[in-house]
Amino acid sequence: MSLHRLTSLAIGVPDVDATAAYYRDFGLADLGGHRYGTVDGGEQLRLAPAERRRLLELGVGVHDQDDLGRIGAQLDKLGVAYRTDATSLTVEDPHSALTVVVAIAPEVRQEPAPVAATNGPGRVGRPDARADGIGRTGPVRPRKLGHVVLGSLDQEATQRFFTEGLGFKVSDRVPGLASFLRCSTDHHNVLVQQAPLNFLHHTAWEVEDVDEVGRGATAMLEADPERHVWGLGRHHIGSNFFWYLKDPAGNFSEYYSDLDCVVEDALWQPEVVEGAKGLYNWGPPPPPSFLAPEDLAALMTGSHSAD
């Protein structure tokens, strides 16, 4: 696959300072100029002023100019206009009004996280010692940006833009709702769902394990309980542990760990998943506000504001 990761995203919000404080609390490194970074991915988030919350730009990494040329040829077949320079290709999906910047970028290099010793029935892997996770005291720091979930007025057309135009691959499908798309070995990097308007549903950030998911969310909720959306739980599609929180603009952000990885495409069999498993395997049921964010009506009428 010529694509290899999500590099970054830019989000427009009515109150940049309040949203910036949220993402600092979330564990992203403040790089100055309303830019924020992860441990392994470097700069991966930029905030900018906007009248309403929206995804301004999504970055995708490729290896070289040949990759840019192939993507350009694919977009030509779809009749989608784009512009290029020596290191990037910029294109707007005509169906979701999303700007995507495909750029030559290094792959993410991640040092393996230590494997925590565990105990289980008939298996003592951690004799005479407390669990590693309960002794951690430092702040949770996301390792990388993992995926983005978008609402589109035309889910099928936007999916074709990502698959036939940019080269994303389908990992699994939920009929009539969404497909999980990947541009890396991660199970999914983009999910496009049918929606009454084009909007950003959530961003997802990888942490080391389920203890970091829980510790990160606990710290965020101690600072402001109103940030809670949904969790702790485990998804069926992708298998990852999750906890969702909400930034001041209304965007959801997810701590996740233990996501499925597709290393050999030939060995992965995409599934069609229906019913509740399209959302989760276990955990509390999703609240109505997760399925239909409370500000959608205001976004549709253009009346959403920082208030």
Short mmCIF file of C-alpha atoms in Angstrom, two decimals, residues 36-272:
data_model
loop_
_atom_site.label_atom_id
_atom_site.label_comp_id
_atom_site.label_asym_id
_atom_site.label_seq_id
_atom_site.Cartn_x
_atom_site.Cartn_y
_atom_site.Cartn_z
CA TYR A 36 -0.42 19.77 19.06
CA GLY A 37 1.55 16.56 18.86
CA THR A 38 1.64 12.91 19.89
CA VAL A 39 4.54 10.87 21.24
CA ASP A 40 5.20 8.97 18.00
CA GLY A 41 3.36 10.94 15.31
CA GLY A 42 4.79 14.40 15.92
CA GLU A 43 2.52 17.32 15.02
CA GLN A 44 -0.91 15.82 14.37
CA LEU A 45 -3.52 18.43 15.27
CA ARG A 46 -4.03 22.07 14.38
CA LEU A 47 -6.87 24.23 15.70
CA ALA A 48 -8.17 27.26 13.84
CA PRO A 49 -10.99 29.77 14.39
CA ALA A 50 -14.28 28.94 12.68
CA GLU A 51 -17.90 29.98 13.09
CA ARG A 52 -18.92 26.35 13.68
CA ARG A 53 -17.03 23.20 14.45
CA ARG A 54 -15.80 21.39 11.35
CA LEU A 55 -12.96 19.34 9.98
CA LEU A 56 -10.89 21.69 7.85
CA GLU A 57 -8.24 19.31 6.55
CA LEU A 58 -7.10 15.70 6.78
CA GLY A 59 -3.52 14.65 6.07
CA VAL A 60 -2.51 11.28 4.61
CA GLY A 61 1.08 10.06 4.25
CA VAL A 62 2.67 8.40 1.19
CA HIS A 63 6.21 7.28 0.47
CA ASP A 64 7.24 9.09 -2.73
CA GLN A 65 6.27 11.04 -5.85
CA ASP A 66 5.28 7.85 -7.67
CA ASP A 67 2.58 7.36 -5.04
CA LEU A 68 1.31 10.90 -5.67
CA GLY A 69 1.25 10.19 -9.39
CA ARG A 70 -0.81 7.03 -8.94
CA ILE A 71 -3.34 8.84 -6.77
CA GLY A 72 -3.56 11.64 -9.33
CA ALA A 73 -4.32 9.09 -12.06
CA GLN A 74 -7.03 7.51 -9.89
CA LEU A 75 -8.64 10.89 -9.24
CA ASP A 76 -8.53 11.65 -12.96
CA LYS A 77 -10.61 8.52 -13.60
CA LEU A 78 -13.19 9.79 -11.09
CA GLY A 79 -13.20 13.24 -12.65
CA VAL A 80 -12.10 14.88 -9.39
CA ALA A 81 -9.89 17.97 -9.67
CA TYR A 82 -6.75 18.36 -7.54
CA ARG A 83 -3.54 20.34 -7.36
CA THR A 84 0.01 19.14 -6.78
CA ASP A 85 3.45 20.39 -5.88
CA ALA A 86 6.76 18.58 -5.43
CA THR A 87 5.75 16.80 -2.22
CA SER A 88 1.95 16.81 -1.96
CA LEU A 89 -1.43 16.51 -3.63
CA THR A 90 -4.41 18.51 -2.35
CA VAL A 91 -7.95 17.48 -3.22
CA GLU A 92 -11.47 18.23 -2.00
CA ASP A 93 -14.01 15.46 -1.86
CA PRO A 94 -16.94 16.94 -3.82
CA HIS A 95 -19.43 15.00 -1.72
CA SER A 96 -18.34 15.85 1.84
CA ALA A 97 -16.53 19.19 1.30
CA LEU A 98 -13.49 17.64 3.02
CA THR A 99 -10.02 18.78 1.99
CA VAL A 100 -7.42 16.00 1.99
CA VAL A 101 -3.70 16.67 1.70
CA VAL A 102 -1.74 13.61 0.59
CA ALA A 103 1.93 14.29 1.28
CA ILE A 104 5.27 12.51 1.23
CA ALA A 105 5.96 11.80 4.89
CA PRO A 106 7.98 9.36 7.01
CA GLU A 107 6.23 6.34 8.46
CA VAL A 108 5.47 6.31 12.16
CA ARG A 109 8.16 4.42 14.07
CA GLN A 110 6.86 3.21 17.42
CA GLU A 111 8.94 1.71 20.18
CA PRO A 112 7.07 -1.36 21.43
CA ALA A 113 5.15 -0.74 24.62
CA PRO A 114 6.14 -3.10 27.46
CA VAL A 115 3.87 -6.13 27.73
CA ALA A 116 2.29 -6.04 31.17
CA ALA A 117 2.44 -9.27 33.16
CA THR A 118 -0.98 -10.67 34.01
CA ASN A 119 -2.51 -13.45 36.09
CA GLY A 120 -5.32 -15.77 35.05
CA PRO A 121 -6.94 -19.09 35.91
CA GLY A 122 -4.14 -21.63 36.26
CA ARG A 123 -1.58 -19.04 35.14
CA VAL A 124 0.47 -16.84 37.45
CA GLY A 125 2.34 -14.46 35.21
CA ARG A 126 2.72 -11.79 37.87
CA PRO A 127 3.70 -13.54 41.10
CA ASP A 128 4.01 -11.58 44.34
CA ALA A 129 3.48 -8.21 42.65
CA ARG A 130 0.69 -5.71 42.06
CA ALA A 131 -0.52 -4.99 38.53
CA ASP A 132 1.62 -2.56 36.59
CA GLY A 133 -1.34 -0.39 35.61
CA ILE A 134 -2.35 0.58 39.14
CA GLY A 135 1.10 1.94 39.90
CA ARG A 136 1.23 4.44 37.06
CA THR A 137 1.03 8.06 38.09
CA GLY A 138 2.20 10.08 35.09
CA PRO A 139 -0.17 11.77 32.64
CA VAL A 140 -1.48 9.71 29.73
CA ARG A 141 0.17 10.69 26.44
CA PRO A 142 -1.42 9.50 23.16
CA ARG A 143 1.07 7.68 20.94
CA LYS A 144 -0.51 8.66 17.59
CA LEU A 145 -3.62 9.78 15.74
CA GLY A 146 -5.36 6.58 14.72
CA HIS A 147 -8.59 7.34 12.91
CA VAL A 148 -11.24 9.90 12.05
CA VAL A 149 -15.00 9.37 11.69
CA LEU A 150 -16.89 11.62 9.29
CA GLY A 151 -20.52 12.26 8.49
CA SER A 152 -21.26 12.68 4.79
CA LEU A 153 -24.39 13.64 2.88
CA ASP A 154 -23.47 10.88 0.42
CA GLN A 155 -21.71 8.07 2.27
CA GLU A 156 -21.28 5.83 -0.77
CA ALA A 157 -19.81 8.59 -2.92
CA THR A 158 -17.40 9.70 -0.20
CA GLN A 159 -16.35 6.10 0.33
CA ARG A 160 -15.59 5.80 -3.41
CA PHE A 161 -13.51 8.98 -3.13
CA PHE A 162 -11.40 7.38 -0.40
CA THR A 163 -11.15 3.90 -1.95
CA GLU A 164 -11.14 4.43 -5.71
CA GLY A 165 -9.60 7.90 -5.60
CA LEU A 166 -7.08 7.82 -2.77
CA GLY A 167 -6.50 4.07 -2.43
CA PHE A 168 -7.95 3.27 1.00
CA LYS A 169 -9.04 -0.34 1.57
CA VAL A 170 -12.24 -1.65 3.14
CA SER A 171 -11.72 -3.62 6.38
CA ASP A 172 -15.36 -4.25 7.42
CA ARG A 173 -18.83 -2.94 6.58
CA VAL A 174 -22.03 -2.08 8.43
CA PRO A 175 -24.79 -2.29 5.78
CA GLY A 176 -26.57 0.95 5.06
CA LEU A 177 -24.45 2.91 7.53
CA ALA A 178 -20.69 2.89 7.08
CA SER A 179 -17.51 1.15 6.00
CA PHE A 180 -14.27 0.99 7.96
CA LEU A 181 -11.43 2.12 5.70
CA ARG A 182 -7.68 1.81 6.20
CA CYS A 183 -4.60 3.50 4.77
CA SER A 184 -2.17 1.67 7.06
CA THR A 185 -1.91 -1.62 8.92
CA ASP A 186 -4.44 -0.29 11.46
CA HIS A 187 -7.89 -1.85 11.03
CA HIS A 188 -9.34 1.54 10.16
CA ASN A 189 -8.14 5.09 9.70
CA VAL A 190 -11.30 6.64 8.26
CA LEU A 191 -14.95 5.78 8.72
CA VAL A 192 -17.55 7.54 6.64
CA GLN A 193 -21.15 7.35 7.85
CA GLN A 194 -24.36 8.58 6.25
CA ALA A 195 -25.46 11.83 7.92
CA PRO A 196 -27.84 14.75 7.37
CA LEU A 197 -24.82 17.03 6.90
CA ASN A 198 -21.06 16.88 6.47
CA PHE A 199 -19.44 16.96 9.90
CA LEU A 200 -16.66 15.58 12.11
CA HIS A 201 -17.98 12.91 14.48
CA HIS A 202 -14.79 11.96 16.32
CA THR A 203 -11.05 11.57 16.28
CA ALA A 204 -9.31 8.59 17.89
CA TRP A 205 -5.93 8.54 19.60
CA GLU A 206 -3.93 5.44 20.45
CA VAL A 207 -2.65 4.82 23.97
CA GLU A 208 -0.64 1.87 25.25
CA ASP A 209 -3.29 -0.35 26.82
CA VAL A 210 -6.68 -0.46 28.50
CA ASP A 211 -5.22 0.93 31.72
CA GLU A 212 -4.16 4.06 29.81
CA VAL A 213 -7.64 4.31 28.29
CA GLY A 214 -9.14 4.22 31.79
CA ARG A 215 -6.54 6.46 33.41
CA GLY A 216 -6.79 9.06 30.66
CA ALA A 217 -10.57 9.21 30.79
CA THR A 218 -10.60 9.28 34.59
CA ALA A 219 -8.27 12.28 34.66
CA MET A 220 -10.33 14.10 32.03
CA LEU A 221 -13.56 13.52 33.96
CA GLU A 222 -12.05 14.55 37.28
CA ALA A 223 -11.31 17.90 35.65
CA ASP A 224 -14.79 18.15 34.07
CA PRO A 225 -17.44 15.40 34.34
CA GLU A 226 -19.39 17.00 31.47
CA ARG A 227 -16.73 15.71 29.08
CA HIS A 228 -18.03 12.14 29.33
CA VAL A 229 -19.74 10.62 26.28
CA TRP A 230 -19.39 6.81 26.24
CA GLY A 231 -17.15 4.18 27.81
CA LEU A 232 -15.44 2.12 28.98
CA GLY A 233 -16.21 -0.55 26.38
CA ARG A 234 -14.82 -2.71 23.61
CA HIS A 235 -15.76 -2.47 19.95
CA HIS A 236 -16.57 -5.57 17.96
CA ILE A 237 -15.37 -4.07 14.67
CA GLY A 238 -11.68 -3.34 15.23
CA SER A 239 -11.69 -5.09 18.64
CA ASN A 240 -10.34 -2.00 20.42
CA PHE A 241 -11.07 -0.80 23.93
CA PHE A 242 -12.58 2.70 23.88
CA TRP A 243 -13.67 5.70 25.90
CA TYR A 244 -15.20 8.74 24.21
CA LEU A 245 -15.08 12.30 25.53
CA LYS A 246 -16.28 15.65 24.15
CA ASP A 247 -14.30 18.82 23.55
CA PRO A 248 -15.83 22.28 24.20
CA ALA A 249 -16.76 22.69 20.53
CA GLY A 250 -18.75 19.44 20.50
CA ASN A 251 -16.25 17.16 18.75
CA PHE A 252 -15.82 13.70 20.28
CA SER A 253 -12.33 12.34 20.95
CA GLU A 254 -11.54 8.71 21.73
CA TYR A 255 -8.80 7.05 23.72
CA TYR A 256 -8.30 3.56 22.28
CA SER A 257 -5.99 0.57 22.59
CA ASP A 258 -5.59 -2.95 21.17
CA LEU A 259 -6.93 -2.25 17.69
CA ASP A 260 -6.88 -5.03 15.08
CA CYS A 261 -3.95 -4.79 12.65
CA VAL A 262 -4.05 -5.96 9.01
CA VAL A 263 -0.47 -6.85 8.12
CA GLU A 264 -1.22 -9.23 5.22
CA ASP A 265 -4.19 -8.14 3.13
CA ALA A 266 -4.68 -11.65 1.78
CA LEU A 267 -5.16 -13.02 5.29
CA TRP A 268 -7.81 -10.51 6.34
CA GLN A 269 -11.41 -11.29 5.48
CA PRO A 270 -13.71 -8.24 5.57
CA GLU A 271 -17.00 -8.93 7.31
CA VAL A 272 -20.48 -7.50 7.09
#
